mmCIF file with all atom_site columns, C-alpha atoms in Angstrom:
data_model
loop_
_atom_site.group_PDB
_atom_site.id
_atom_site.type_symbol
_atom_site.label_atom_id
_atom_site.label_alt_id
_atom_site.label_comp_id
_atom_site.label_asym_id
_atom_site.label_entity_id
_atom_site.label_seq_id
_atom_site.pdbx_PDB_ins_code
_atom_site.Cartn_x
_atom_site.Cartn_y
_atom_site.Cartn_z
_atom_site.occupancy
_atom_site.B_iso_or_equiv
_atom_site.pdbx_formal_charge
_atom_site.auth_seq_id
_atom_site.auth_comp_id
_atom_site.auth_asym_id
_atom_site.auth_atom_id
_atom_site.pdbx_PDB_model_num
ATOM 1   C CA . UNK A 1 1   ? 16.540 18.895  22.796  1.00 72.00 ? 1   UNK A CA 1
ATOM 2   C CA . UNK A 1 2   ? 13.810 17.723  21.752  1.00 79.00 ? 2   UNK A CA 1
ATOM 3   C CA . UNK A 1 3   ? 9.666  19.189  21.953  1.00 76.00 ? 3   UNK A CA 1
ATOM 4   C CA . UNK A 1 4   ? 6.541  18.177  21.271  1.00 76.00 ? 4   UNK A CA 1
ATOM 5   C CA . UNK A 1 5   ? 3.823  15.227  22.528  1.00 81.00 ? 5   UNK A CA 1
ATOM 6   C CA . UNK A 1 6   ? 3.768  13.085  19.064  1.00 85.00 ? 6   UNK A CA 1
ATOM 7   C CA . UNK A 1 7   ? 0.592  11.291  18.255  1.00 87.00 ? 7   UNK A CA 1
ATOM 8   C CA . UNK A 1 8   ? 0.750  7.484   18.190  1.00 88.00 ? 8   UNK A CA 1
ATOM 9   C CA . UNK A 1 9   ? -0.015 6.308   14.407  1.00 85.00 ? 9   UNK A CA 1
ATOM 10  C CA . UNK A 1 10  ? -0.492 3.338   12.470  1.00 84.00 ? 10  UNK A CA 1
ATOM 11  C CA . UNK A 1 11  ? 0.766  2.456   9.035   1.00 79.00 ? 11  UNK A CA 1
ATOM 12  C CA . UNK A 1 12  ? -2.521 1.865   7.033   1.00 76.00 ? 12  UNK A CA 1
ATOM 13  C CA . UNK A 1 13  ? -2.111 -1.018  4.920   1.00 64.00 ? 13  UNK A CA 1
ATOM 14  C CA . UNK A 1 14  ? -3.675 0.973   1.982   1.00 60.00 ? 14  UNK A CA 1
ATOM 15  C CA . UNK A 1 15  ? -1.322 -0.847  -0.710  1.00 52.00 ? 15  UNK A CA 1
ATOM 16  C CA . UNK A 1 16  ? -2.507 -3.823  -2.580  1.00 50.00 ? 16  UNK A CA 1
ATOM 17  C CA . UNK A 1 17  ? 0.790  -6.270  -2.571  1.00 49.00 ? 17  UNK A CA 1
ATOM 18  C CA . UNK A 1 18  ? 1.705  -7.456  -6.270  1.00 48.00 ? 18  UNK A CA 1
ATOM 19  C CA . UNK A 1 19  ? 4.495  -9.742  -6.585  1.00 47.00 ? 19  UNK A CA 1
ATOM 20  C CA . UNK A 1 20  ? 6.533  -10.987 -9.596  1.00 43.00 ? 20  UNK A CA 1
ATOM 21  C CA . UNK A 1 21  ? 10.319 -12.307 -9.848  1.00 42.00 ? 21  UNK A CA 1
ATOM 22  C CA . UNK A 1 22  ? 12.232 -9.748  -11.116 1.00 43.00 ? 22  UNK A CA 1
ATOM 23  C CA . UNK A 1 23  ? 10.612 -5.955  -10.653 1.00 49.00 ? 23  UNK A CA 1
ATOM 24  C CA . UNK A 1 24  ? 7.590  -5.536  -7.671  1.00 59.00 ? 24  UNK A CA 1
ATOM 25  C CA . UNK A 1 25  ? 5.186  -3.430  -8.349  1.00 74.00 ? 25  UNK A CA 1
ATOM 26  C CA . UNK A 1 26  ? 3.514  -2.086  -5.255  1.00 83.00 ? 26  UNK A CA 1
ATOM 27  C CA . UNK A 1 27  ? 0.064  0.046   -5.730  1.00 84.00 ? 27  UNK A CA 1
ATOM 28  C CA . UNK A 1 28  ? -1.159 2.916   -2.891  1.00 88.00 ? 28  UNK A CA 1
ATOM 29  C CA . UNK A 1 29  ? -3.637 5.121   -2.806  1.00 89.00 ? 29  UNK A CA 1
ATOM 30  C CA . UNK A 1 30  ? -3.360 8.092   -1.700  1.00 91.00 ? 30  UNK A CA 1
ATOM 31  C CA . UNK A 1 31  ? -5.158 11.480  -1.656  1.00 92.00 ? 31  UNK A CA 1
ATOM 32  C CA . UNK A 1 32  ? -7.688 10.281  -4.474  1.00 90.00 ? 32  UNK A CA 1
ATOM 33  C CA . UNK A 1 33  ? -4.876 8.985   -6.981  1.00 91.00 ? 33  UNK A CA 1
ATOM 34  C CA . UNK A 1 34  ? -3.654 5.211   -7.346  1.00 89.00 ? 34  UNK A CA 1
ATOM 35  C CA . UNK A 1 35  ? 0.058  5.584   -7.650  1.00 91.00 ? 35  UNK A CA 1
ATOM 36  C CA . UNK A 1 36  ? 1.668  2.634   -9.133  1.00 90.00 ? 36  UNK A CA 1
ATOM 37  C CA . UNK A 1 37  ? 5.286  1.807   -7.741  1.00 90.00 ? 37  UNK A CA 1
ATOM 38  C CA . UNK A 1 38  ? 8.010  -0.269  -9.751  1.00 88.00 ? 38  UNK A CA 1
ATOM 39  C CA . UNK A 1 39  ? 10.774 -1.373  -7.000  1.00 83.00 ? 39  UNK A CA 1
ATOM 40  C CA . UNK A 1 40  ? 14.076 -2.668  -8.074  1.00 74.00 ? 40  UNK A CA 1
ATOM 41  C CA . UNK A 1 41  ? 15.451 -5.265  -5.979  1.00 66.00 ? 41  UNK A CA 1
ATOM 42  C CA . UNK A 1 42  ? 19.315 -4.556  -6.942  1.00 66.00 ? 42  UNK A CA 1
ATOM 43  C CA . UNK A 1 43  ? 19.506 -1.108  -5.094  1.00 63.00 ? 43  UNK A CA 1
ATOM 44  C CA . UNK A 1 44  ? 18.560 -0.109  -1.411  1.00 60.00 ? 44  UNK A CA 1
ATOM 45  C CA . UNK A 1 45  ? 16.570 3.159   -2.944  1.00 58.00 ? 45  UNK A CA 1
ATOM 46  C CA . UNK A 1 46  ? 14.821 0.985   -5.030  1.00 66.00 ? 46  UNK A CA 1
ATOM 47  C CA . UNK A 1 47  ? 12.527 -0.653  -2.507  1.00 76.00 ? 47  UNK A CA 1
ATOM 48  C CA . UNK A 1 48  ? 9.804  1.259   -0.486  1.00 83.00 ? 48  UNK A CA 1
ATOM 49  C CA . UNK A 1 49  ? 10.911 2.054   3.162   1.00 86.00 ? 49  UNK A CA 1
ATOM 50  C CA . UNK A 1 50  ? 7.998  2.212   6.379   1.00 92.00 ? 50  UNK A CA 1
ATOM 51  C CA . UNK A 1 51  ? 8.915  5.904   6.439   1.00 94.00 ? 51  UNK A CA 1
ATOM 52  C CA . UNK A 1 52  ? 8.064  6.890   3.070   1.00 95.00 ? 52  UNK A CA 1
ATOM 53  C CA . UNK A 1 53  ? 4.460  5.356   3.853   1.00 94.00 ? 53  UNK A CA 1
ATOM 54  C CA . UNK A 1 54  ? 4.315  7.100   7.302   1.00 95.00 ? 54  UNK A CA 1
ATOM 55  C CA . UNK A 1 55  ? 5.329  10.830  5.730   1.00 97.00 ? 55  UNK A CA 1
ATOM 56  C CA . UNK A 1 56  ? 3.113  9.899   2.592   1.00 96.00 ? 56  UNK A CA 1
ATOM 57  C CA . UNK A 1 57  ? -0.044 9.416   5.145   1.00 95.00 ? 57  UNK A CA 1
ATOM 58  C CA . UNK A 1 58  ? 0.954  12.020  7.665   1.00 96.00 ? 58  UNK A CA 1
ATOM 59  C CA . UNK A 1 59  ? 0.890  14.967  4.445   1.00 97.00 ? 59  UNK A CA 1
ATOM 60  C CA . UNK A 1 60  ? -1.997 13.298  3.368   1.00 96.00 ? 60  UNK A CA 1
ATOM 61  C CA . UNK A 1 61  ? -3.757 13.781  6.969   1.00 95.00 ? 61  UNK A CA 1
ATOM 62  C CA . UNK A 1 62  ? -2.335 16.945  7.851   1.00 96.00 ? 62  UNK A CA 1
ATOM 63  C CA . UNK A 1 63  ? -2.894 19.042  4.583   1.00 96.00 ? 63  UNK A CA 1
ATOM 64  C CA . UNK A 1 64  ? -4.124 22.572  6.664   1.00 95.00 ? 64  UNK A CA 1
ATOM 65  C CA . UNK A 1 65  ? -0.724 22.107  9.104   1.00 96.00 ? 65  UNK A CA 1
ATOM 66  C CA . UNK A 1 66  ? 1.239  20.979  5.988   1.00 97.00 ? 66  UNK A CA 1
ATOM 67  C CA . UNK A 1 67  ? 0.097  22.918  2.821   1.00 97.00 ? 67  UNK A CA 1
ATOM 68  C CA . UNK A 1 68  ? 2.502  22.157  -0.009  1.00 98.00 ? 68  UNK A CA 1
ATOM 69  C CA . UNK A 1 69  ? 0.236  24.021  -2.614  1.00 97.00 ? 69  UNK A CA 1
ATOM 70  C CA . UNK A 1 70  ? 2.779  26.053  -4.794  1.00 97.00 ? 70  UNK A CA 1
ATOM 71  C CA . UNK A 1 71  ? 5.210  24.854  -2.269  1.00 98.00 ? 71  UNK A CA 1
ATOM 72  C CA . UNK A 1 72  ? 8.877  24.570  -3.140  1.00 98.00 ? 72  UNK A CA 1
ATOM 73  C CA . UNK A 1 73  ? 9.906  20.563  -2.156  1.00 98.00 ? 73  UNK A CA 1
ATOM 74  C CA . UNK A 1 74  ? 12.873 18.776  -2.273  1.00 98.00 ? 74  UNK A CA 1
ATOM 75  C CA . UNK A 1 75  ? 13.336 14.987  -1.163  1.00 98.00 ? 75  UNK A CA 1
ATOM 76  C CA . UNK A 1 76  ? 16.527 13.590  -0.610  1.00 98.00 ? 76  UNK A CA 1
ATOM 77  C CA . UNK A 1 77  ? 17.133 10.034  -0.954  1.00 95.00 ? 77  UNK A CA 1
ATOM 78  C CA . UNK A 1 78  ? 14.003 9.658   -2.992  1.00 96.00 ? 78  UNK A CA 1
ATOM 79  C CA . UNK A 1 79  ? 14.729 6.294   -3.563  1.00 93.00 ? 79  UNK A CA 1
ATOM 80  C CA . UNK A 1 80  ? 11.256 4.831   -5.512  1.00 93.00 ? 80  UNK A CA 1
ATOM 81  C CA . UNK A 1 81  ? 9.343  8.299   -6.095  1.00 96.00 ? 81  UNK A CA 1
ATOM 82  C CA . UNK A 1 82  ? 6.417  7.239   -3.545  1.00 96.00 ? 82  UNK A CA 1
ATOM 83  C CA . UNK A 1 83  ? 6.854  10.165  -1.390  1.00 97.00 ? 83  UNK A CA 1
ATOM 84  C CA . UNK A 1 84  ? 7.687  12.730  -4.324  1.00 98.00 ? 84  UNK A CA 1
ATOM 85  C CA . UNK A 1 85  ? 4.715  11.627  -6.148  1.00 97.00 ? 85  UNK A CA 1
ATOM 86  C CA . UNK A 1 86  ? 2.454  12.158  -3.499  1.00 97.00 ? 86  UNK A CA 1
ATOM 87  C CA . UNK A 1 87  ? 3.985  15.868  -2.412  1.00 98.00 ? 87  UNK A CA 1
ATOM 88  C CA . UNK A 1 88  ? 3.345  16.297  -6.593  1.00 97.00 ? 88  UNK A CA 1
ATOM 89  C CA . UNK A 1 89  ? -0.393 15.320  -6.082  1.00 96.00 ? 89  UNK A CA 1
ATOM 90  C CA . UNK A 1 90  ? -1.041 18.168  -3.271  1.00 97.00 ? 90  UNK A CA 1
ATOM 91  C CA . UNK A 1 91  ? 0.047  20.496  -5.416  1.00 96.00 ? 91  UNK A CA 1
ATOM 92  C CA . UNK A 1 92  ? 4.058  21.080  -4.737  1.00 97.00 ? 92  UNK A CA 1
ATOM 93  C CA . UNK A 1 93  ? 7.079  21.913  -6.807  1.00 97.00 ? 93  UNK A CA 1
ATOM 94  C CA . UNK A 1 94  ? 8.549  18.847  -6.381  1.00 98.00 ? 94  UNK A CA 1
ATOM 95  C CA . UNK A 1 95  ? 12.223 18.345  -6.618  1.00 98.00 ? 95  UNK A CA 1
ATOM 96  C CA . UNK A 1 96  ? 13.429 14.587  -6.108  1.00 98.00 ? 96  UNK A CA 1
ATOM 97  C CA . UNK A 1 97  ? 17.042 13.373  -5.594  1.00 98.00 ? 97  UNK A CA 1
ATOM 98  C CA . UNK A 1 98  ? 19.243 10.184  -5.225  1.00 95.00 ? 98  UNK A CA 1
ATOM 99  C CA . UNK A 1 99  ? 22.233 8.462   -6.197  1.00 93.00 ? 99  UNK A CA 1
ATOM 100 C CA . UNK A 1 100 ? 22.924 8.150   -9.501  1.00 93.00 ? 100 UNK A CA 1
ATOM 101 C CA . UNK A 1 101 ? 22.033 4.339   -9.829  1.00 90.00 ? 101 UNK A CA 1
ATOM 102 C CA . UNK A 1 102 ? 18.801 5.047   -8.240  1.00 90.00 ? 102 UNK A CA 1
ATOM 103 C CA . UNK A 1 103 ? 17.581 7.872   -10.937 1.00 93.00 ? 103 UNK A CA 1
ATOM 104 C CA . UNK A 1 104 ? 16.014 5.766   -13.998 1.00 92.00 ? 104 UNK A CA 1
ATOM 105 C CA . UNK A 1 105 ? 13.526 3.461   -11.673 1.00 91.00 ? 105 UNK A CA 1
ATOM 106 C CA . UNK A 1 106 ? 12.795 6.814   -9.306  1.00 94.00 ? 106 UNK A CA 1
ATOM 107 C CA . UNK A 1 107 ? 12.441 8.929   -12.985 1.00 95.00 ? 107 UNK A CA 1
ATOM 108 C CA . UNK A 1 108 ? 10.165 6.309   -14.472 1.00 93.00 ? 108 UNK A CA 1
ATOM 109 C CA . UNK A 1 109 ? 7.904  5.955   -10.974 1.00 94.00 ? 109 UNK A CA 1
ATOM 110 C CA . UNK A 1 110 ? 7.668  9.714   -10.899 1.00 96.00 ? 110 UNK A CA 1
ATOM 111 C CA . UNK A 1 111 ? 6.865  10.488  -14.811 1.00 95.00 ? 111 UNK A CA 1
ATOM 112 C CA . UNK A 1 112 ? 4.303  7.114   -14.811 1.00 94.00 ? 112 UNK A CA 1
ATOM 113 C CA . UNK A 1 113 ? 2.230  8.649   -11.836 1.00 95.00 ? 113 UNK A CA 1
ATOM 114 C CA . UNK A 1 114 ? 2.207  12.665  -12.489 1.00 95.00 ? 114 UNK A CA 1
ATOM 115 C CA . UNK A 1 115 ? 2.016  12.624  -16.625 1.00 91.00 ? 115 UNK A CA 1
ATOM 116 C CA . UNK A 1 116 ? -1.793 12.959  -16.558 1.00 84.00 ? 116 UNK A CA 1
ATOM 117 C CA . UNK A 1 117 ? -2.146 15.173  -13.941 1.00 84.00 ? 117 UNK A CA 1
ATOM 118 C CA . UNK A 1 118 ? -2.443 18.581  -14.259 1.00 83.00 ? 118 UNK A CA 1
ATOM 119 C CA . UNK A 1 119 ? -0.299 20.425  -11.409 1.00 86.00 ? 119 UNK A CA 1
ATOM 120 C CA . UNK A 1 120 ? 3.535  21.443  -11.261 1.00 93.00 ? 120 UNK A CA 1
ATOM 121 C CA . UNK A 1 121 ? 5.661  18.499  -13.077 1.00 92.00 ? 121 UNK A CA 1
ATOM 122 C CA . UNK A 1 122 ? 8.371  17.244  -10.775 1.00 95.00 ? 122 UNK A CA 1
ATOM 123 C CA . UNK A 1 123 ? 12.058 17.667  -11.504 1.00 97.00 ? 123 UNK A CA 1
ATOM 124 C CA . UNK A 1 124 ? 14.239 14.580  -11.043 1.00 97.00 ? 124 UNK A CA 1
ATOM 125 C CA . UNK A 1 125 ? 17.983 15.438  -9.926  1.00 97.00 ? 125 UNK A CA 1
ATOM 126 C CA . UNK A 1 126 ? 21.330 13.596  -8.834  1.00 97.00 ? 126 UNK A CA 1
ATOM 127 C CA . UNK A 1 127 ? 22.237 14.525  -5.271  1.00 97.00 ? 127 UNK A CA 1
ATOM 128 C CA . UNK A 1 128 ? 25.457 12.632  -3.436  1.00 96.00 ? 128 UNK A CA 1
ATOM 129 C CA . UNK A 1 129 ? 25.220 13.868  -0.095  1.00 96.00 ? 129 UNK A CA 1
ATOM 130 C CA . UNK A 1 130 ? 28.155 16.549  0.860   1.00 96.00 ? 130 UNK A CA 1
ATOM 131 C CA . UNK A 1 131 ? 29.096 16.693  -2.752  1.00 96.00 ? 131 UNK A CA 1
ATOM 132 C CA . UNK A 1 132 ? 29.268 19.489  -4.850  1.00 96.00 ? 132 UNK A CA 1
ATOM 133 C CA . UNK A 1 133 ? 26.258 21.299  -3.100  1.00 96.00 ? 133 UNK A CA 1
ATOM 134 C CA . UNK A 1 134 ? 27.347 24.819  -3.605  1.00 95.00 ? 134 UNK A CA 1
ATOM 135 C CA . UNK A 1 135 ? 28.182 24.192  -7.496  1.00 96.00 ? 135 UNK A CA 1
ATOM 136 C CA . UNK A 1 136 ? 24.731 22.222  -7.923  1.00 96.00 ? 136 UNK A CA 1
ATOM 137 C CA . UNK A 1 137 ? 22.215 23.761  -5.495  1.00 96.00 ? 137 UNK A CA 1
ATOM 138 C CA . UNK A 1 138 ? 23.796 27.354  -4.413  1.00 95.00 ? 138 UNK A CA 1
ATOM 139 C CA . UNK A 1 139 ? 22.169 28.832  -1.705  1.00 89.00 ? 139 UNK A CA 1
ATOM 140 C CA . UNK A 1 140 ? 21.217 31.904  -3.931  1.00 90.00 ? 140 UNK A CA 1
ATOM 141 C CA . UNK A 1 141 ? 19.415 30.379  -6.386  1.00 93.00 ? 141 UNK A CA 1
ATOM 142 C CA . UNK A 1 142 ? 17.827 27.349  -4.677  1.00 93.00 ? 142 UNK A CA 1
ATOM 143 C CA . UNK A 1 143 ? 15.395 27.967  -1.163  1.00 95.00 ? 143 UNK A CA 1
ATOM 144 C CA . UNK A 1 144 ? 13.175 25.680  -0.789  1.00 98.00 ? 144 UNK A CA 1
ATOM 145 C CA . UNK A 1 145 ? 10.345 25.677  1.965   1.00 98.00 ? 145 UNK A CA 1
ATOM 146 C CA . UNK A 1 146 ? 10.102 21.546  2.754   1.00 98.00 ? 146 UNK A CA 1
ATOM 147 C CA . UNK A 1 147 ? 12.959 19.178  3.001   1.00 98.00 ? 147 UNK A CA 1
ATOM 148 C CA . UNK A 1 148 ? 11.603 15.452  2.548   1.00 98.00 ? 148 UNK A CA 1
ATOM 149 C CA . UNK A 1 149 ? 13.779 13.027  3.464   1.00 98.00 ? 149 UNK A CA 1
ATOM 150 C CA . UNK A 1 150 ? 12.452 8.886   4.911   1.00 97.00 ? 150 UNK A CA 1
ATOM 151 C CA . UNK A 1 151 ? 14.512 6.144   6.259   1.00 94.00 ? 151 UNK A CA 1
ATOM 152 C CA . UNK A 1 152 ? 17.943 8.190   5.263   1.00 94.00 ? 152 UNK A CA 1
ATOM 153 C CA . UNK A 1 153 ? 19.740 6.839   7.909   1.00 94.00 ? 153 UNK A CA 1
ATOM 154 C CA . UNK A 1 154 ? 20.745 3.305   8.302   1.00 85.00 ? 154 UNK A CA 1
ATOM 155 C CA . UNK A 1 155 ? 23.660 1.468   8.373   1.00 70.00 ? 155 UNK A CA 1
ATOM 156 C CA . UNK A 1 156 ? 25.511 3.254   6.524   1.00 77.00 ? 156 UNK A CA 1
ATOM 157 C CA . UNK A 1 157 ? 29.038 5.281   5.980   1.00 82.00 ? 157 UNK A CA 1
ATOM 158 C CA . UNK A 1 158 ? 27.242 8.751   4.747   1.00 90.00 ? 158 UNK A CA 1
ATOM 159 C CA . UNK A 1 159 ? 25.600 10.390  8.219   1.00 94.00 ? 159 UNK A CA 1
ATOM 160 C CA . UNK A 1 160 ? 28.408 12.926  8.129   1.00 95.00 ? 160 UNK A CA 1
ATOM 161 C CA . UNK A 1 161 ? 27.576 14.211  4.466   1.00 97.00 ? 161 UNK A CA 1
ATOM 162 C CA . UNK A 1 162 ? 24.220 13.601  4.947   1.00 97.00 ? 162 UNK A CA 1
ATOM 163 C CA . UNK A 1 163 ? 23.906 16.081  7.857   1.00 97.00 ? 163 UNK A CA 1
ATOM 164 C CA . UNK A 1 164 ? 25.737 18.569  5.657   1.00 97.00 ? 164 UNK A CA 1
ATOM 165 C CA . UNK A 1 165 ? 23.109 18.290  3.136   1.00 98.00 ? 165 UNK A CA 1
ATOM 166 C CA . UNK A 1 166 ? 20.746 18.610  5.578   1.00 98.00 ? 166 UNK A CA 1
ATOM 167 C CA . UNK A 1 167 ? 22.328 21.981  7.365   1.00 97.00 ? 167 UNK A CA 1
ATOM 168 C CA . UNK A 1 168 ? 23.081 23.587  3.207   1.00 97.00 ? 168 UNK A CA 1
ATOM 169 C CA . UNK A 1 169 ? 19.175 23.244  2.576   1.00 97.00 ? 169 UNK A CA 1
ATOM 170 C CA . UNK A 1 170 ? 17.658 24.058  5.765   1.00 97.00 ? 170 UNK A CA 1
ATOM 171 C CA . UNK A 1 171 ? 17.714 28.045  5.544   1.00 95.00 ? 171 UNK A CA 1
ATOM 172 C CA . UNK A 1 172 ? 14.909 30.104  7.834   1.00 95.00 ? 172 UNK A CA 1
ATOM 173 C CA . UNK A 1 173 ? 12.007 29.559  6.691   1.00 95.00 ? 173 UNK A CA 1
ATOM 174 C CA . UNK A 1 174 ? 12.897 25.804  5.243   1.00 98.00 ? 174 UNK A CA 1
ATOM 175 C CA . UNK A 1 175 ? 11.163 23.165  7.452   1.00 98.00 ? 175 UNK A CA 1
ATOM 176 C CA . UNK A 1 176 ? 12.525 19.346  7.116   1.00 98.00 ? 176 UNK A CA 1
ATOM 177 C CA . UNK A 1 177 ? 10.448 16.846  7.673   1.00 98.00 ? 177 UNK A CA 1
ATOM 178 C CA . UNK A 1 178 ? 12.317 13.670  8.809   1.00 98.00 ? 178 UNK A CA 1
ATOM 179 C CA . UNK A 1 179 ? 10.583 9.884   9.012   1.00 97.00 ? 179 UNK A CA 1
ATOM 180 C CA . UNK A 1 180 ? 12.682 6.919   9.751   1.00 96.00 ? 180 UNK A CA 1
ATOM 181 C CA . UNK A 1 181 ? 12.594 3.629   11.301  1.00 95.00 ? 181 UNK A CA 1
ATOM 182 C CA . UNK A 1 182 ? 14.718 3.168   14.520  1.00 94.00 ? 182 UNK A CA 1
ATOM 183 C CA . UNK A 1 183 ? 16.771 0.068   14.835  1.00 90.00 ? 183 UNK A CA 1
ATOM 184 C CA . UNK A 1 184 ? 20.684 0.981   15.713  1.00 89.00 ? 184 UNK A CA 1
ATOM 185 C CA . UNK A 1 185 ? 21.896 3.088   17.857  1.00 91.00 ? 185 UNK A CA 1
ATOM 186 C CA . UNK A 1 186 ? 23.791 5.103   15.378  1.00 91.00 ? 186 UNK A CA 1
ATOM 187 C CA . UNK A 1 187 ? 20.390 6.322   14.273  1.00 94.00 ? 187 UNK A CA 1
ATOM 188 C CA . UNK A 1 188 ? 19.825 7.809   17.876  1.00 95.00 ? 188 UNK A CA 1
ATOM 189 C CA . UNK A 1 189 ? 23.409 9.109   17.462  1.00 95.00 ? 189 UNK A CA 1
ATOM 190 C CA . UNK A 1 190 ? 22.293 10.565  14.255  1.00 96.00 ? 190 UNK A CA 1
ATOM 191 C CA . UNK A 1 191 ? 19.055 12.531  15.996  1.00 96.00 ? 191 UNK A CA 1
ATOM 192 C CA . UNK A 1 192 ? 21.070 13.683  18.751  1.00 96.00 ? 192 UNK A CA 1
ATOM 193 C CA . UNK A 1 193 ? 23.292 15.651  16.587  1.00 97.00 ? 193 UNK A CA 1
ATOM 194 C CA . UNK A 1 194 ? 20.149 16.948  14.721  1.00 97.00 ? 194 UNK A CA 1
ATOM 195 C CA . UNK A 1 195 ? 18.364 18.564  17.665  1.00 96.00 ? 195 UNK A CA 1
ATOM 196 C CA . UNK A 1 196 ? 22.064 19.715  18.707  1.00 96.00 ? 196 UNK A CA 1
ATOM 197 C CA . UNK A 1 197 ? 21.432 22.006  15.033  1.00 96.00 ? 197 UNK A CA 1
ATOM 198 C CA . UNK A 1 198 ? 17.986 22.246  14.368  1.00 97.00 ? 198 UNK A CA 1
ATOM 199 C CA . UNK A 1 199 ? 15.259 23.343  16.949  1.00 97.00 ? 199 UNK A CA 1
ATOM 200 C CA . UNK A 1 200 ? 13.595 19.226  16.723  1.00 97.00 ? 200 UNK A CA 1
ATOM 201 C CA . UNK A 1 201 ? 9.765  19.084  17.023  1.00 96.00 ? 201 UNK A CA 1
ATOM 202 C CA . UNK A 1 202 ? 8.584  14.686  17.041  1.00 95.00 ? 202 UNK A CA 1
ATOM 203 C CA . UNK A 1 203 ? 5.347  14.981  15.231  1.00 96.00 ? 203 UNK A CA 1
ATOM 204 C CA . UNK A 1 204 ? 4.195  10.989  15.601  1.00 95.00 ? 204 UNK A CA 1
ATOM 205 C CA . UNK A 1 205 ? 5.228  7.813   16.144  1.00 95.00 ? 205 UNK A CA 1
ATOM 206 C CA . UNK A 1 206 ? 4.352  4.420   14.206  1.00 93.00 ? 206 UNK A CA 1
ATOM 207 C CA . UNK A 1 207 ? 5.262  2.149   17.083  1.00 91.00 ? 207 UNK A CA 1
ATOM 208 C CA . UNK A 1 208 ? 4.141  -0.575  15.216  1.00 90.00 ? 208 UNK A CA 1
ATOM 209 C CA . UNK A 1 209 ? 6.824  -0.032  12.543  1.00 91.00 ? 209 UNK A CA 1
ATOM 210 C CA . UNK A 1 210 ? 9.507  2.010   14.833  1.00 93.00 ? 210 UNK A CA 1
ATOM 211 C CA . UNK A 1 211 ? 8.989  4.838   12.639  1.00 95.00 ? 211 UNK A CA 1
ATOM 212 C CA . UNK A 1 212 ? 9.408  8.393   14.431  1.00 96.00 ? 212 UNK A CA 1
ATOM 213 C CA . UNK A 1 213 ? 8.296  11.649  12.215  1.00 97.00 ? 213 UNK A CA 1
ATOM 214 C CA . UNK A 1 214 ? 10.359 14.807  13.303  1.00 97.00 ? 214 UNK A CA 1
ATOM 215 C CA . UNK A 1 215 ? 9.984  18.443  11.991  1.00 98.00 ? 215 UNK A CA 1
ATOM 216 C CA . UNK A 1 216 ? 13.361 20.193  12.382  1.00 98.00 ? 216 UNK A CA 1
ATOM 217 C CA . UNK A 1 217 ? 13.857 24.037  11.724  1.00 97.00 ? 217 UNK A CA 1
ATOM 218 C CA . UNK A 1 218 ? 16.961 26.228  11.701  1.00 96.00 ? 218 UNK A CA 1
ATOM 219 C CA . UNK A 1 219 ? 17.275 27.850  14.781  1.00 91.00 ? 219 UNK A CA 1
ATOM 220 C CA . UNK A 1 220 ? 17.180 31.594  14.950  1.00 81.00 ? 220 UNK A CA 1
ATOM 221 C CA . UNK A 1 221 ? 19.953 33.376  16.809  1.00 66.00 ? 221 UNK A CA 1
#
């Protein structure tokens, strides 16, 4: 089931559009740095989502409730970087992942933005969801304390895997933080079956945008 009273939020327009034919390049601000986004209009990753913004803002808000400092982060389906970057810039130990189509733009976005700063350079990683998780991230090795993940579920054949994913990286102690915009009723199906698993907190809402920010953490027995 699922807790909590969420705050209502809005998506601050705090991006300055820029538009050309082939490649947009979207600048945001946030937590100081200008942070300078190349989208790719050929993949689905490639392109900014209303739930990267509304996770980017809500870390950027909520730094004493969400302190990433030294903090071990991994964001799946990182798509452009925007998210990744921004985790980077408070100070985490970033670990971003996607498709393998999707890794050169999100590789370049990521290594343009964090080159000049000084804090812990991010890693950039393949990750097919339910696929060769144990060989690539075992369990023993790899704990990390925030899961990232923003408008992951859509319309789409992967939920299955992708709850998988979810369930191998959330150990105790892990906490996920979910955004994602709500327009099909497979994407309620999808956060039914995630407060079945996880004990579900809804941090906000963007009503504006039908964005919904959950916390999820393993539940103890």
């Amino acid at each position: 089931s699922l807790t909590g009273s969420p705050v209502t939020l809005k998506i601050l327009q705090n991006w300055v559009p820029r538009v050309s034919h082939y490649f947009d390049k979207e600048h945001y601000t946030y937590v100081g740095h200008q942070i300078v986004i190349q989208e790719s209009i050929e993949h689905f990753g490639a392109v900014v989502w209303p739930g990267a913004l509304a996770l980017s803002q809500y870390l950027e808000s909520n730094q004493e409730q969400f302190n990433l400092k030294d903090k071990k982060v991994l964001e799946i389906g990182a798509g452009t970087g925007l998210l990744s970057i921004v985790a980077c810039i408070l100070g985490a130990r970033v670990t971003a992942t996607d498709l393998p189509e999707v890794l050169e733009n999100l590789s370049y976005n990521i290594s343009r933005n964090t080159q000049n700063l000084n804090m812990h350079k991010p890693e950039v990683r393949k990750l097919v969801w339910g696929e060769g998780l144990n060989e690539d991230f075992p369990i023993s090795t790899y704990h990390y304390d925030f899961i990232l993940a923003t408008d992951v579920v859509y319309h789409h054949g992967a939920l299955d895997p992708l709850l998988a994913t979810m369930v191998h990286f959330c150990k105790p102690g892990t906490v996920l933080l979910w955004a994602n915009k709500f327009r099909f009723s497979t994407d309620y199906e999808f956060l039914e079956k995630v407060c079945n698993i996880f004990n579900t907190t809804i941090l906000a809402e963007f009503p504006e945008s039908n964005v919904k920010l959950l916390k999820a953490t393993v539940r103890k027995n």
